[in-house]
Coordinates of N, CA and C in Angstrom, one line a residue:
Chain A
D23 N 8.7 -13.6 -3.6 CA 8.8 -12.2 -4.0 C 8.0 -11.4 -3.1
T24 N 8.7 -10.5 -2.3 CA 7.9 -9.7 -1.3 C 8.1 -8.2 -1.7
E25 N 8.0 -8.0 -3.0 CA 8.3 -6.6 -3.5 C 7.0 -5.9 -3.9
V26 N 7.0 -4.6 -3.5 CA 6.0 -3.7 -4.0 C 6.8 -2.6 -4.8
T27 N 6.3 -2.4 -6.0 CA 7.0 -1.4 -6.9 C 6.2 -0.2 -7.0
Q28 N 6.8 0.9 -7.2 CA 6.1 2.2 -7.4 C 6.8 3.0 -8.5
T29 N 6.1 3.6 -9.3 CA 6.6 4.5 -10.3 C 5.7 5.7 -10.4
P30 N 6.3 6.9 -10.7 CA 7.8 7.1 -10.8 C 8.4 7.2 -9.5
K31 N 9.7 7.3 -9.4 CA 10.4 7.5 -8.1 C 10.3 9.0 -7.7
H32 N 10.4 9.8 -8.7 CA 10.3 11.3 -8.4 C 9.3 11.9 -9.4
L33 N 8.6 12.9 -9.0 CA 7.6 13.6 -9.8 C 7.6 15.1 -9.4
V34 N 7.7 15.9 -10.4 CA 7.6 17.4 -10.2 C 6.4 17.8 -11.1
M35 N 5.4 18.5 -10.5 CA 4.3 18.9 -11.3 C 3.8 20.3 -10.9
G36 N 3.2 20.9 -11.9 CA 2.6 22.2 -11.6 C 1.2 22.0 -11.0
M37 N 0.6 23.1 -10.5 CA -0.7 23.0 -9.9 C -1.8 22.8 -10.9
T38 N -1.6 23.0 -12.2 CA -2.6 22.7 -13.1 C -2.5 21.3 -13.9
N39 N -1.4 20.6 -13.5 CA -1.1 19.4 -14.2 C -2.0 18.2 -13.7
K40 N -2.1 17.2 -14.5 CA -2.7 15.9 -14.1 C -1.7 14.9 -14.3
K41 N -1.5 14.1 -13.2 CA -0.5 13.0 -13.2 C -1.0 11.8 -12.5
S42 N -0.3 10.7 -12.6 CA -0.8 9.5 -11.9 C 0.4 8.8 -11.3
L43 N 0.3 8.3 -10.1 CA 1.2 7.4 -9.4 C 0.8 6.0 -9.6
K44 N 1.7 5.1 -9.7 CA 1.4 3.7 -10.0 C 2.1 2.8 -8.9
C45 N 1.4 1.8 -8.5 CA 1.9 0.8 -7.5 C 1.5 -0.6 -8.0
E46 N 2.4 -1.5 -7.8 CA 2.2 -2.9 -8.3 C 2.7 -3.9 -7.3
Q47 N 2.0 -5.0 -7.1 CA 2.5 -6.1 -6.3 C 2.0 -7.4 -6.9
H48 N 2.9 -8.4 -6.8 CA 2.6 -9.7 -7.3 C 2.7 -10.8 -6.3
M49 N 2.2 -10.5 -5.1 CA 2.3 -11.4 -3.9 C 0.9 -12.0 -3.7
G50 N -0.1 -11.7 -4.5 CA -1.4 -12.2 -4.3 C -2.2 -11.6 -3.2
H51 N -1.7 -10.4 -2.7 CA -2.3 -9.7 -1.7 C -3.6 -9.1 -2.1
R52 N -4.6 -9.0 -1.2 CA -5.9 -8.5 -1.6 C -6.2 -7.2 -1.0
A53 N -5.3 -6.6 -0.2 CA -5.5 -5.3 0.3 C -4.3 -4.4 -0.1
M54 N -4.6 -3.2 -0.5 CA -3.6 -2.2 -0.9 C -3.9 -0.9 -0.3
Y55 N -2.8 -0.1 -0.1 CA -2.9 1.1 0.7 C -2.1 2.2 0.1
W56 N -2.6 3.4 0.2 CA -1.8 4.6 0.0 C -1.6 5.4 1.3
Y57 N -0.4 5.8 1.5 CA 0.0 6.6 2.6 C 0.7 7.9 2.1
K58 N 0.6 9.0 2.9 CA 1.3 10.2 2.6 C 2.2 10.5 3.7
Q59 N 3.5 10.9 3.4 CA 4.4 11.2 4.5 C 5.1 12.5 4.2
K60 N 4.9 13.5 5.0 CA 5.6 14.8 5.0 C 6.9 14.6 5.6
A61 N 7.8 15.5 5.3 CA 9.2 15.5 5.8 C 9.2 15.5 7.3
K62 N 10.0 14.5 7.8 CA 10.2 14.4 9.3 C 8.9 14.1 10.0
K63 N 7.9 13.5 9.4 CA 6.7 13.1 10.0 C 6.4 11.6 9.7
P64 N 5.6 11.0 10.5 CA 5.2 9.6 10.2 C 4.3 9.5 9.0
P65 N 4.2 8.3 8.4 CA 3.2 8.1 7.3 C 1.8 8.2 7.9
E66 N 0.9 8.8 7.0 CA -0.5 8.9 7.4 C -1.3 8.2 6.3
L67 N -2.3 7.4 6.8 CA -3.1 6.6 5.8 C -4.0 7.5 5.0
M68 N -4.1 7.2 3.7 CA -5.0 8.0 2.9 C -6.2 7.1 2.4
F69 N -5.9 6.0 1.8 CA -6.9 5.1 1.2 C -6.5 3.6 1.5
V70 N -7.6 2.8 1.6 CA -7.4 1.3 1.6 C -8.3 0.7 0.6
Y71 N -7.8 -0.2 -0.2 CA -8.6 -1.0 -1.1 C -8.6 -2.5 -0.5
S72 N -9.7 -3.1 -0.5 CA -9.8 -4.5 -0.1 C -10.6 -5.2 -1.2
Y73 N -10.0 -6.2 -1.8 CA -10.6 -7.0 -2.9 C -11.1 -6.0 -4.0
E74 N -10.2 -5.1 -4.3 CA -10.4 -4.1 -5.4 C -11.5 -3.1 -5.2
K75 N -12.0 -3.1 -3.9 CA -13.1 -2.1 -3.6 C -12.5 -1.1 -2.6
L76 N -12.8 0.2 -2.7 CA -12.4 1.2 -1.8 C -13.1 0.9 -0.4
S77 N -12.3 0.7 0.6 CA -12.9 0.4 1.9 C -12.7 1.5 2.9
I78 N -11.6 2.3 2.8 CA -11.3 3.4 3.7 C -10.8 4.6 2.9
N79 N -11.5 5.7 3.1 CA -11.0 7.0 2.6 C -10.9 7.9 3.8
E80 N -9.7 8.3 4.1 CA -9.4 9.1 5.3 C -9.7 10.6 5.1
S81 N -10.9 10.9 4.5 CA -11.3 12.3 4.3 C -10.2 13.0 3.4
V82 N -9.8 12.3 2.4 CA -8.7 12.9 1.5 C -9.4 13.8 0.5
P83 N -8.8 15.0 0.2 CA -9.4 15.9 -0.8 C -9.6 15.2 -2.1
S84 N -10.6 15.7 -2.8 CA -11.0 15.0 -4.1 C -9.9 15.2 -5.2
R85 N -9.0 16.1 -5.0 CA -7.9 16.2 -6.0 C -7.0 15.0 -6.0
F86 N -7.2 14.1 -5.0 CA -6.5 12.8 -5.0 C -7.6 11.8 -5.4
S87 N -7.4 11.0 -6.4 CA -8.4 10.0 -6.8 C -7.8 8.7 -7.0
P88 N -8.1 7.7 -6.1 CA -7.5 6.4 -6.2 C -8.2 5.5 -7.2
E89 N -7.5 4.5 -7.7 CA -8.2 3.5 -8.6 C -7.5 2.2 -8.4
C90 N -8.2 1.1 -8.4 CA -7.7 -0.2 -8.3 C -8.2 -1.0 -9.5
P91 N -7.5 -1.0 -10.6 CA -8.0 -1.7 -11.8 C -8.0 -3.2 -11.7
N92 N -7.1 -3.8 -10.9 CA -7.1 -5.2 -10.7 C -6.4 -5.5 -9.3
S93 N -6.3 -6.7 -9.0 CA -5.8 -7.0 -7.6 C -4.3 -6.8 -7.4
S94 N -3.6 -6.6 -8.5 CA -2.2 -6.3 -8.5 C -1.8 -4.9 -8.6
L95 N -2.7 -4.0 -9.0 CA -2.4 -2.7 -9.4 C -3.2 -1.6 -8.6
L96 N -2.5 -0.6 -8.2 CA -3.2 0.5 -7.5 C -2.6 1.8 -8.1
N97 N -3.5 2.7 -8.5 CA -3.1 4.0 -9.0 C -3.6 5.1 -8.1
L98 N -2.9 6.2 -8.2 CA -3.4 7.4 -7.5 C -3.3 8.6 -8.5
H99 N -4.5 9.1 -8.9 CA -4.6 10.1 -9.9 C -4.6 11.5 -9.2
L100 N -3.7 12.4 -9.7 CA -3.5 13.7 -9.1 C -4.0 14.8 -10.0
H101 N -4.7 15.7 -9.5 CA -5.2 16.8 -10.3 C -5.4 18.1 -9.5
A102 N -4.8 19.2 -10.0 CA -5.0 20.5 -9.3 C -4.4 20.5 -7.9
L103 N -3.2 19.9 -7.7 CA -2.6 19.8 -6.4 C -2.1 21.2 -6.0
Q104 N -1.9 21.2 -4.7 CA -1.3 22.4 -4.0 C 0.1 22.2 -3.6
P105 N 0.9 23.2 -3.4 CA 2.3 23.0 -3.0 C 2.4 22.2 -1.7
E106 N 1.4 22.4 -0.8 CA 1.4 21.6 0.5 C 1.2 20.1 0.3
D107 N 0.8 19.7 -0.9 CA 0.7 18.3 -1.2 C 2.0 17.6 -1.5
S108 N 3.1 18.4 -1.6 CA 4.4 17.9 -1.8 C 4.8 16.9 -0.6
A109 N 5.1 15.7 -0.9 CA 5.4 14.7 0.1 C 5.9 13.4 -0.5
L110 N 6.2 12.5 0.3 CA 6.5 11.1 -0.2 C 5.2 10.3 -0.1
Y111 N 4.9 9.7 -1.2 CA 3.6 8.9 -1.3 C 4.0 7.4 -1.3
L112 N 3.6 6.7 -0.3 CA 3.9 5.3 -0.1 C 2.8 4.4 -0.4
C113 N 3.0 3.3 -1.1 CA 2.0 2.3 -1.4 C 2.4 1.1 -0.5
A114 N 1.4 0.4 -0.1 CA 1.7 -0.9 0.7 C 0.6 -1.9 0.3
S115 N 1.0 -3.2 0.6 CA 0.0 -4.2 0.4 C 0.1 -5.2 1.6
S116 N -1.0 -5.9 1.8 CA -1.0 -7.0 2.8 C -2.0 -8.1 2.3
Q117 N -1.8 -9.3 2.9 CA -2.6 -10.4 2.5 C -4.1 -10.1 2.5
T118 N -4.6 -9.5 3.6 CA -6.0 -9.0 3.7 C -5.9 -7.7 4.4
M119 N -7.1 -7.0 4.4 CA -7.2 -5.7 5.1 C -7.2 -6.0 6.6
G120 N -6.5 -5.1 7.3 CA -6.5 -5.3 8.8 C -5.0 -5.2 9.2
A121 N -4.8 -4.5 10.3 CA -3.4 -4.3 10.7 C -2.7 -5.6 11.2
T122 N -3.5 -6.7 11.4 CA -2.8 -7.9 11.9 C -2.0 -8.5 10.8
D123 N -2.2 -8.2 9.6 CA -1.4 -8.7 8.5 C -0.2 -7.8 8.3
T124 N 1.0 -8.4 8.1 CA 2.2 -7.6 7.8 C 1.9 -6.8 6.5
Q125 N 2.2 -5.5 6.6 CA 2.2 -4.6 5.4 C 3.5 -4.5 4.8
Y126 N 3.6 -4.7 3.4 CA 4.8 -4.5 2.7 C 4.8 -3.2 1.9
F127 N 5.8 -2.4 2.1 CA 5.8 -1.1 1.5 C 6.7 -1.0 0.3
G128 N 6.2 -0.2 -0.7 CA 7.1 0.2 -1.8 C 8.0 1.3 -1.4
P129 N 8.9 1.6 -2.4 CA 10.0 2.6 -2.1 C 9.5 4.0 -2.1
G130 N 8.2 4.3 -2.6 CA 7.7 5.6 -2.5 C 7.9 6.4 -3.8
T131 N 7.0 7.4 -4.0 CA 7.2 8.4 -5.0 C 7.4 9.8 -4.3
R132 N 8.5 10.5 -4.6 CA 8.7 11.8 -4.0 C 8.0 12.8 -4.9
L133 N 7.0 13.5 -4.5 CA 6.2 14.4 -5.3 C 6.5 15.8 -4.8
T134 N 6.8 16.7 -5.8 CA 7.0 18.1 -5.6 C 6.0 18.8 -6.4
V135 N 5.2 19.7 -5.8 CA 4.2 20.5 -6.5 C 4.7 21.9 -6.5
L136 N 4.8 22.5 -7.7 CA 5.3 23.8 -7.8 C 4.2 24.8 -8.0
Chain B
G25 N -8.2 11.1 19.5 CA -7.6 9.9 19.0 C -6.4 9.4 19.8
I26 N -5.8 8.3 19.4 CA -4.8 7.6 20.1 C -3.5 8.5 20.0
Q27 N -2.7 8.5 21.0 CA -1.4 9.1 21.0 C -0.3 8.0 21.0
V28 N 0.6 8.1 20.1 CA 1.7 7.1 20.0 C 3.0 7.9 20.0
E29 N 3.7 7.9 21.1 CA 4.9 8.7 21.3 C 6.1 7.8 21.4
Q30 N 7.2 8.2 20.7 CA 8.4 7.5 20.7 C 9.5 8.3 21.3
S31 N 10.4 7.6 22.0 CA 11.6 8.3 22.5 C 12.8 7.4 22.4
P32 N 14.0 8.0 22.3 CA 14.2 9.4 22.1 C 13.9 9.8 20.7
P33 N 13.7 11.1 20.4 CA 13.4 11.5 19.0 C 14.6 11.4 18.1
D34 N 15.8 11.6 18.7 CA 17.0 11.5 17.9 C 18.0 10.7 18.7
L35 N 18.9 9.9 18.0 CA 19.9 9.1 18.7 C 21.1 9.0 17.8
I36 N 22.3 9.3 18.3 CA 23.5 9.1 17.6 C 24.3 8.1 18.3
L37 N 24.8 7.0 17.6 CA 25.5 5.9 18.2 C 26.8 5.7 17.5
Q38 N 27.8 5.2 18.2 CA 29.0 4.7 17.5 C 28.7 3.3 17.1
E39 N 29.3 2.9 16.0 CA 29.2 1.5 15.5 C 29.6 0.5 16.7
G40 N 28.8 -0.5 16.9 CA 29.0 -1.5 17.9 C 28.3 -1.2 19.2
A41 N 27.7 0.0 19.4 CA 27.0 0.3 20.6 C 25.6 -0.4 20.5
N42 N 25.0 -0.5 21.7 CA 23.6 -1.0 21.9 C 22.7 0.2 22.2
S43 N 21.4 0.0 21.9 CA 20.4 1.0 22.2 C 19.0 0.4 22.4
T44 N 18.2 1.2 23.1 CA 16.8 0.8 23.4 C 15.9 2.0 22.9
L45 N 15.0 1.7 22.1 CA 14.0 2.6 21.6 C 12.6 2.3 22.3
R46 N 11.9 3.3 22.6 CA 10.7 3.1 23.4 C 9.5 3.7 22.6
C47 N 8.3 3.0 22.7 CA 7.1 3.4 22.1 C 6.0 3.3 23.2
N48 N 5.4 4.5 23.5 CA 4.3 4.5 24.4 C 3.0 4.9 23.7
F49 N 1.9 4.2 24.0 CA 0.6 4.5 23.4 C -0.5 4.7 24.4
S50 N -1.4 5.5 24.1 CA -2.3 6.0 25.1 C -3.6 5.2 25.3
D51 N -3.8 4.2 24.5 CA -5.1 3.4 24.5 C -4.7 2.0 24.2
S52 N -5.7 1.1 24.6 CA -5.5 -0.3 24.3 C -5.5 -0.5 22.8
V53 N -4.6 -1.4 22.3 CA -4.5 -1.7 20.9 C -4.5 -3.2 20.6
N54 N -4.9 -3.6 19.4 CA -4.9 -5.0 19.1 C -3.6 -5.5 18.8
N55 N -2.7 -4.7 18.2 CA -1.4 -5.1 17.9 C -0.5 -4.0 17.7
L56 N 0.8 -4.3 17.5 CA 1.8 -3.3 17.4 C 2.9 -3.8 16.5
Q57 N 3.4 -3.0 15.6 CA 4.4 -3.4 14.7 C 5.6 -2.3 14.8
W58 N 6.8 -2.8 14.5 CA 7.9 -1.9 14.4 C 8.4 -1.9 12.9
F59 N 8.8 -0.7 12.4 CA 9.3 -0.5 11.1 C 10.6 0.2 11.1
H60 N 11.4 0.0 10.1 CA 12.6 0.8 9.9 C 12.5 1.4 8.5
Q61 N 12.7 2.8 8.5 CA 12.7 3.5 7.2 C 14.1 3.9 6.9
N62 N 14.6 3.4 5.8 CA 16.0 3.8 5.5 C 16.1 5.2 5.0
P63 N 17.4 5.7 4.8 CA 17.5 7.1 4.4 C 16.9 7.4 3.0
W64 N 16.6 6.4 2.2 CA 16.0 6.6 0.9 C 14.5 6.5 1.0
G65 N 13.9 6.2 2.1 CA 12.5 6.3 2.3 C 11.8 4.9 2.4
Q66 N 12.5 3.8 2.1 CA 11.9 2.5 2.1 C 11.6 2.1 3.6
L67 N 10.3 1.6 3.7 CA 9.9 1.2 5.0 C 9.9 -0.4 5.1
I68 N 10.6 -0.9 6.1 CA 10.7 -2.4 6.2 C 10.0 -2.8 7.5
N69 N 9.2 -3.8 7.5 CA 8.6 -4.3 8.7 C 9.6 -5.1 9.5
L70 N 9.8 -4.8 10.7 CA 10.8 -5.5 11.6 C 10.1 -6.6 12.4
F71 N 9.0 -6.2 13.1 CA 8.3 -7.1 14.0 C 6.8 -6.8 14.0
Y72 N 6.1 -7.9 14.1 CA 4.7 -7.8 14.5 C 4.6 -8.4 15.9
I73 N 4.3 -7.5 16.9 CA 4.5 -7.9 18.2 C 3.4 -7.3 19.1
P74 N 2.2 -7.9 19.1 CA 1.1 -7.3 20.0 C 1.4 -7.6 21.5
S75 N 2.2 -8.6 21.8 CA 2.6 -8.8 23.2 C 3.8 -9.7 23.2
G76 N 4.5 -9.7 24.4 CA 5.6 -10.6 24.5 C 6.9 -10.1 23.9
T77 N 7.8 -11.0 23.6 CA 9.2 -10.7 23.2 C 9.5 -11.5 21.9
K78 N 10.1 -10.9 21.0 CA 10.6 -11.6 19.8 C 12.0 -11.1 19.5
Q79 N 12.8 -12.0 18.8 CA 14.2 -11.7 18.5 C 14.4 -12.0 17.0
N80 N 15.2 -11.2 16.3 CA 15.6 -11.4 15.0 C 17.0 -10.9 14.8
G81 N 17.9 -11.8 14.9 CA 19.3 -11.4 14.8 C 19.7 -10.4 15.9
R82 N 20.2 -9.2 15.5 CA 20.7 -8.2 16.5 C 19.5 -7.4 17.0
L83 N 18.3 -7.6 16.5 CA 17.2 -6.9 16.9 C 16.3 -7.7 17.8
S84 N 15.7 -7.1 18.8 CA 14.6 -7.8 19.6 C 13.6 -6.7 20.0
A85 N 12.4 -7.2 20.3 CA 11.3 -6.3 20.7 C 10.5 -6.9 21.8
T86 N 10.0 -6.1 22.7 CA 9.2 -6.5 23.7 C 8.0 -5.6 23.8
T87 N 6.8 -6.1 23.9 CA 5.6 -5.3 24.1 C 4.9 -5.7 25.4
V88 N 4.6 -4.7 26.3 CA 3.8 -5.0 27.5 C 2.5 -4.2 27.3
A89 N 1.5 -5.0 26.7 CA 0.3 -4.3 26.3 C -0.5 -3.7 27.5
T90 N -0.4 -4.4 28.6 CA -1.2 -4.0 29.8 C -0.6 -2.6 30.3
E91 N 0.6 -2.3 30.0 CA 1.2 -1.1 30.5 C 1.4 -0.1 29.3
R92 N 1.0 -0.5 28.1 CA 0.9 0.3 26.9 C 2.3 0.9 26.5
Y93 N 3.2 0.0 26.4 CA 4.5 0.4 25.8 C 5.2 -0.8 25.1
S94 N 6.1 -0.5 24.2 CA 6.9 -1.5 23.5 C 8.3 -0.9 23.5
L95 N 9.3 -1.9 23.5 CA 10.7 -1.5 23.4 C 11.3 -2.3 22.2
L96 N 12.2 -1.6 21.5 CA 13.0 -2.2 20.4 C 14.5 -2.1 20.8
Y97 N 15.1 -3.2 20.9 CA 16.5 -3.3 21.3 C 17.4 -3.5 20.0
I98 N 18.4 -2.7 19.9 CA 19.4 -2.9 18.8 C 20.7 -3.1 19.4
S99 N 21.3 -4.3 19.1 CA 22.6 -4.6 19.7 C 23.7 -4.5 18.6
S100 N 24.9 -4.2 19.0 CA 26.1 -4.2 18.1 C 25.7 -3.4 16.8
S101 N 25.3 -2.2 17.0 CA 24.7 -1.4 15.9 C 25.7 -1.2 14.7
Q102 N 25.2 -1.2 13.5 CA 26.0 -1.0 12.3 C 25.5 0.2 11.5
T103 N 26.3 0.7 10.7 CA 25.9 2.0 9.9 C 24.6 1.7 9.1
T104 N 24.4 0.5 8.7 CA 23.2 0.2 7.9 C 21.9 0.2 8.8
D105 N 22.1 0.3 10.1 CA 20.9 0.5 11.0 C 20.4 1.9 11.0
S106 N 21.1 2.9 10.4 CA 20.7 4.3 10.4 C 19.4 4.4 9.7
G107 N 18.6 5.4 10.1 CA 17.3 5.7 9.5 C 16.4 6.1 10.6
V108 N 15.1 5.9 10.3 CA 14.0 6.2 11.3 C 13.3 5.0 11.7
Y109 N 13.1 4.8 12.9 CA 12.3 3.6 13.5 C 11.0 4.1 13.9
F110 N 9.9 3.5 13.4 CA 8.6 3.8 13.7 C 7.9 2.5 14.4
C111 N 7.2 2.8 15.5 CA 6.2 1.8 15.9 C 4.9 2.2 15.3
A112 N 4.0 1.2 15.1 CA 2.7 1.5 14.6 C 1.7 0.6 15.3
V113 N 0.5 1.2 15.6 CA -0.5 0.4 16.3 C -1.7 0.3 15.5
E114 N -2.5 -0.7 15.7 CA -3.8 -0.8 15.1 C -4.8 -0.1 15.9
W115 N -5.1 1.1 15.4 CA -6.1 2.0 16.1 C -6.5 3.1 15.1
P116 N -7.8 3.2 14.8 CA -8.9 2.2 15.2 C -8.8 0.9 14.4
A117 N -9.8 0.1 14.5 CA -9.7 -1.2 13.9 C -9.3 -1.1 12.4
S118 N -8.4 -2.0 12.0 CA -7.9 -2.2 10.6 C -7.1 -1.0 10.1
K119 N -6.7 -0.1 11.0 CA -5.8 1.0 10.5 C -4.6 1.1 11.3
L120 N -3.5 1.3 10.6 CA -2.2 1.5 11.3 C -2.0 3.0 11.6
T121 N -1.8 3.3 12.9 CA -1.4 4.6 13.3 C 0.1 4.6 13.7
F122 N 0.9 5.4 13.0 CA 2.3 5.4 13.2 C 2.7 6.3 14.4
G123 N 3.7 5.9 15.1 CA 4.3 6.8 16.2 C 5.1 7.9 15.6
T124 N 5.6 8.7 16.5 CA 6.4 9.9 16.1 C 7.8 9.7 15.5
G125 N 8.3 8.5 15.8 CA 9.6 8.1 15.2 C 10.8 8.4 16.0
T126 N 11.8 7.6 15.9 CA 13.1 7.8 16.4 C 14.1 7.8 15.3
R127 N 14.8 8.9 15.1 CA 15.8 9.0 14.0 C 17.2 8.6 14.6
L128 N 17.7 7.5 14.0 CA 19.0 6.9 14.5 C 20.1 7.1 13.5
Q129 N 21.2 7.6 14.0 CA 22.4 7.7 13.1 C 23.5 6.9 13.8
V130 N 24.1 6.0 13.0 CA 25.2 5.2 13.5 C 26.5 5.6 12.8
T131 N 27.5 6.0 13.6 CA 28.7 6.6 13.0 C 29.8 5.6 13.2
L132 N 30.9 5.7 12.3 CA 32.0 4.8 12.4 C 32.9 5.2 13.6

């Protein structure tokens, strides 16, 4: 099974809402990633978790709060977002941290902030 | 930071045609990967190719690390090949930096 699942597929939220994105993998991978992709742009790395610990934070605003409750699950908590945060949010996992391992991506969550 | 440029930015092919996509990068990298993003947003890893040539069915890729470029060949294209093709390099260490992308449309 080489599947990474993400829920929800689509999310519309107001600037005062709090919501969460969820990502799950059952491949035994120990590294998990959040990427943000704006329309017609390449994905940009946001966070990397390695062995359930936050290893990389690409200077992401604090209104995005990642969480890794266990080795299979990755959440992204959203609060007080801005309209410019509207994007496709992609989760990925790999055997270990490091670009030498193949990253498997989920289908993404399309987020619209009104 | 590193620059990763892909060409052409857009490509329209008729089904059955062949094409070559190019990825140029501005600094030495440890590895390079090619991805296909389908029209629904799903990213699929096609090749892990830090150097040399690999083939997988109708797709093949070549990376010449010393000259800082990689090529992706698509032969006998099909409508299901449509989408955006990204190369991604490891730069800095442990991070994937994606290229600008090539948007491919294959028509009947």
